[in-house]
XYZ file of N, CA and C in Angstrom:
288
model
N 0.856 -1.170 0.000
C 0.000 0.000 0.000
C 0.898 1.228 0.000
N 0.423 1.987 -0.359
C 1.357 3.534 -0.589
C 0.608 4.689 -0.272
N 1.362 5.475 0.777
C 0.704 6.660 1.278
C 1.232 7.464 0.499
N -0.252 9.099 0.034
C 0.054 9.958 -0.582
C -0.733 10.752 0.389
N 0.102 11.846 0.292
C -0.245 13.380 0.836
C -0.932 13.706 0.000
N -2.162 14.418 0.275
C -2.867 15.184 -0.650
C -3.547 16.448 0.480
N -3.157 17.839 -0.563
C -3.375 19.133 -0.157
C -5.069 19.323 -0.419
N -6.309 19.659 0.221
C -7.359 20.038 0.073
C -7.780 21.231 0.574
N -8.498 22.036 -0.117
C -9.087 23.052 0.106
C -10.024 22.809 1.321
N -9.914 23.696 2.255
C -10.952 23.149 3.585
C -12.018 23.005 3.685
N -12.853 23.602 2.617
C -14.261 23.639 2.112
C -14.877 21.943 1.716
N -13.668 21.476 0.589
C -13.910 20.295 0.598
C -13.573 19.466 1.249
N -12.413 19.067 2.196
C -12.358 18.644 3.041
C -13.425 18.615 4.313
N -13.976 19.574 4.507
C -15.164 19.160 5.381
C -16.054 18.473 4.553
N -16.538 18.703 2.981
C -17.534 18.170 2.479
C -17.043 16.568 2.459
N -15.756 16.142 2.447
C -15.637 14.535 1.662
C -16.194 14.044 3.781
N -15.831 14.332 4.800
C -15.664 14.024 5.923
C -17.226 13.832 6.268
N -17.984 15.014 5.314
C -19.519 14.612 6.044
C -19.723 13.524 5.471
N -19.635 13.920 4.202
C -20.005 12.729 3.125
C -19.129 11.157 3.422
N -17.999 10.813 3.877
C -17.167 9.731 4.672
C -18.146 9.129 5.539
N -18.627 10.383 6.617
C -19.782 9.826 7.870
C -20.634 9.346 7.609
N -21.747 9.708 6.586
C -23.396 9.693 6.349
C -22.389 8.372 5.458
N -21.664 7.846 5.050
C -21.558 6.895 4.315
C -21.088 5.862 5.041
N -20.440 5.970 6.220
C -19.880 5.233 7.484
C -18.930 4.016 7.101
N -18.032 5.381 6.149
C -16.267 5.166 6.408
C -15.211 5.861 6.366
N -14.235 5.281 6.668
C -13.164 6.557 6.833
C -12.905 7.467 5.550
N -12.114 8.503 5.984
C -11.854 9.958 4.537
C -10.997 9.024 3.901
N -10.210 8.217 4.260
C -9.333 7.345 3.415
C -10.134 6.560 2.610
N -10.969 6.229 3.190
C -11.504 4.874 2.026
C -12.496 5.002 1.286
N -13.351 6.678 1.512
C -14.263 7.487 0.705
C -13.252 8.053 -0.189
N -12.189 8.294 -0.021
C -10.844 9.321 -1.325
C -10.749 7.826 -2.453
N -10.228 7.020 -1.742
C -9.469 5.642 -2.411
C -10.878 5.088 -3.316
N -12.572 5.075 -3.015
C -13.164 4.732 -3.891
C -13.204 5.765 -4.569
N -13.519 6.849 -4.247
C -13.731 8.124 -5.426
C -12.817 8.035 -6.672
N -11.200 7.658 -6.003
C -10.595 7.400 -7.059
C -10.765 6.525 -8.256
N -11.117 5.057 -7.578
C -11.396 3.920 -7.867
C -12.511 4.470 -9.149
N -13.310 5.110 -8.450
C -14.345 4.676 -9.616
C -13.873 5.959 -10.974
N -13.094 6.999 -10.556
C -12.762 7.562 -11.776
C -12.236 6.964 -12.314
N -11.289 6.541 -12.048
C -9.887 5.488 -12.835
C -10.787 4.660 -13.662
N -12.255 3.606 -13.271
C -12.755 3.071 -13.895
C -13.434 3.444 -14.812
N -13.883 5.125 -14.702
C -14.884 5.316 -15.728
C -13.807 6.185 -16.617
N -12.333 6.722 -16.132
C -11.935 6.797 -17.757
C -10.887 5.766 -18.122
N -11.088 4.279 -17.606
C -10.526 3.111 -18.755
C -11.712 2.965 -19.394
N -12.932 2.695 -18.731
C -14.112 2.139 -19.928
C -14.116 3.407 -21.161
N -13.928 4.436 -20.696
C -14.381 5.657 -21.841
C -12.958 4.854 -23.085
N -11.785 5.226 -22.912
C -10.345 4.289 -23.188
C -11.256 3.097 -24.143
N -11.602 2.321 -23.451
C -11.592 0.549 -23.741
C -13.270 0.751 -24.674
N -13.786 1.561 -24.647
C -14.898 1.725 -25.301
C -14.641 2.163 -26.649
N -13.783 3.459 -26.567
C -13.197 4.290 -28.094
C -12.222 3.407 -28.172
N -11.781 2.587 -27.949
C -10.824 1.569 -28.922
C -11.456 0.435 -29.784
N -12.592 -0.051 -28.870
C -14.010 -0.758 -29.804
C -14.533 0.095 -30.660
N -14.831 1.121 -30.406
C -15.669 1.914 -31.379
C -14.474 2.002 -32.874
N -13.158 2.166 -32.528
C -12.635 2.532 -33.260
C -12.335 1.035 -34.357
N -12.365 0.051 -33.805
C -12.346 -1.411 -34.430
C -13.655 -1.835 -35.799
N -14.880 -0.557 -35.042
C -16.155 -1.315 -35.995
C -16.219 -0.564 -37.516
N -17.195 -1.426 -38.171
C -17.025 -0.773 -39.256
C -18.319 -0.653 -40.144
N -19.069 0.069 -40.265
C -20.386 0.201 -41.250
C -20.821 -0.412 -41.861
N -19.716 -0.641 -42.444
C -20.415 -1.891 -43.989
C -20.563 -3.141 -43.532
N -19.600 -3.834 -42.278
C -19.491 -4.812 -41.499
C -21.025 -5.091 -40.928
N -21.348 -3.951 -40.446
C -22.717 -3.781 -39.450
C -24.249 -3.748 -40.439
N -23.913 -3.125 -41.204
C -25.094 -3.071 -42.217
C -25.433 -4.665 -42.722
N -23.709 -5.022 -43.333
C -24.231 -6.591 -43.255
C -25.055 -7.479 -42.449
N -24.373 -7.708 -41.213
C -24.843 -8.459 -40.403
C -26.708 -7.721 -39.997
N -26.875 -6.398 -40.555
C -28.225 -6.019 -39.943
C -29.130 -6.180 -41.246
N -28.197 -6.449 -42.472
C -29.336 -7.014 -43.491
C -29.414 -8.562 -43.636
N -28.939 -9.412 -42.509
C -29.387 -10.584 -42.161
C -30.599 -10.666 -41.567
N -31.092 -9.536 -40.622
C -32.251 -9.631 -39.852
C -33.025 -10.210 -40.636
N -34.458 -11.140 -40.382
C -35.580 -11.028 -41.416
C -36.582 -9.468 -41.055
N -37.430 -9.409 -42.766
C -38.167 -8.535 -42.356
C -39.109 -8.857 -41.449
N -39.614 -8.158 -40.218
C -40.790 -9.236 -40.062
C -41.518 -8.526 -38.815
N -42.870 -8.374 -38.032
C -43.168 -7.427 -37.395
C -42.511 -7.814 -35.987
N -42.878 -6.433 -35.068
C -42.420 -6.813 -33.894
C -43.190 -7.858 -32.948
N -42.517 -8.618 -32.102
C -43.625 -9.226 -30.953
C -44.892 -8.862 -30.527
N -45.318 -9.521 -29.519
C -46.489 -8.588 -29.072
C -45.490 -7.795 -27.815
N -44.556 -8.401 -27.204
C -43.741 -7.838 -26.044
C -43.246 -6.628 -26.589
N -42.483 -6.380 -27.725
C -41.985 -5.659 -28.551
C -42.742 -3.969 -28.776
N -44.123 -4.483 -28.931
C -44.917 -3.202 -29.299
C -45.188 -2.764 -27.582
N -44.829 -0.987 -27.526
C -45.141 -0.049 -26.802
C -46.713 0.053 -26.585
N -47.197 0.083 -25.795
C -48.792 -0.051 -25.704
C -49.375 1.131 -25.797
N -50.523 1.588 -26.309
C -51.043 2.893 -26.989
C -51.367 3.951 -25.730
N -51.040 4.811 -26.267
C -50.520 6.382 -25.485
C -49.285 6.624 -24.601
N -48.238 5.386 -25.022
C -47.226 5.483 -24.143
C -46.327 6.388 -24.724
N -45.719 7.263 -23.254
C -45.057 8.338 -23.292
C -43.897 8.436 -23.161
N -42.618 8.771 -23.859
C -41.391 8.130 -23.050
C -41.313 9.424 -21.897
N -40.285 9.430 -21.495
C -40.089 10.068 -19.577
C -39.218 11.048 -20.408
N -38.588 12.423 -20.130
C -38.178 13.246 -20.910
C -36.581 12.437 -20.196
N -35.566 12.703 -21.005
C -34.115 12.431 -20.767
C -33.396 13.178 -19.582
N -32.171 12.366 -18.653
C -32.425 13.662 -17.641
C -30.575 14.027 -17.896
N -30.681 13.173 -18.954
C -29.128 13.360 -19.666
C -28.537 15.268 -19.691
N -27.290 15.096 -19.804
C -26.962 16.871 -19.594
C -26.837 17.190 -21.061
N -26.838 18.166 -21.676
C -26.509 18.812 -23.433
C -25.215 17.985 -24.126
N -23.907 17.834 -22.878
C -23.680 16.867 -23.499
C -23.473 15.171 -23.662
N -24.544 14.843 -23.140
C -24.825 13.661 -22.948
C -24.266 12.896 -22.350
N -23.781 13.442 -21.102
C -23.067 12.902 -20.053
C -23.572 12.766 -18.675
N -23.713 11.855 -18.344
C -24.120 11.801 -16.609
C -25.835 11.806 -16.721
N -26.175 11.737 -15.414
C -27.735 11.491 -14.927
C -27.716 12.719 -14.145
């Protein structure tokens, strides 16, 4: 394990400490997931644009003019007057 010093503004430092409590664990191990989960969400962003960058149109069109034509299920069809929920996505389509 490896200790790092880290300098915080005192403002947030009280905020990670409430937020540590109401979560009931230490500032160490509320910092160490916070990290955790950035680190994870920019390898998937990483490991996602390297797939994206692998596919290819004409590849996809193929395989989607295999589908048959043919109608949807009964599970399939949206039932009449259904509304979708408005998006609570941000402009740029990031986050909830």
């Amino acid at each position: 394990m490896t200790t790092l010093s880290l300098r915080l503004p005192d403002s947030l430092h009280r905020m990670v400490k409430q937020l540590a409590e109401a979560d009931h664990v230490s500032i160490n191990q509320f910092v160490a997931t916070a990290v955790a989960e950035k680190a994870s969400a920019l390898a998937t962003e990483e490991y996602l644009s390297t797939r994206a960058a692998r596919g290819s149109r004409s590849a996809y069109e193929l395989v989607l003019s295999k589908v048959p034509k043919a109608a949807p299920s009964k599970a399939d069809v949206l039932p009449a007057g259904y509304k979708p929920k408005p998006s609570r996505r941000t402009a740029t389509g990031a986050g909830y």
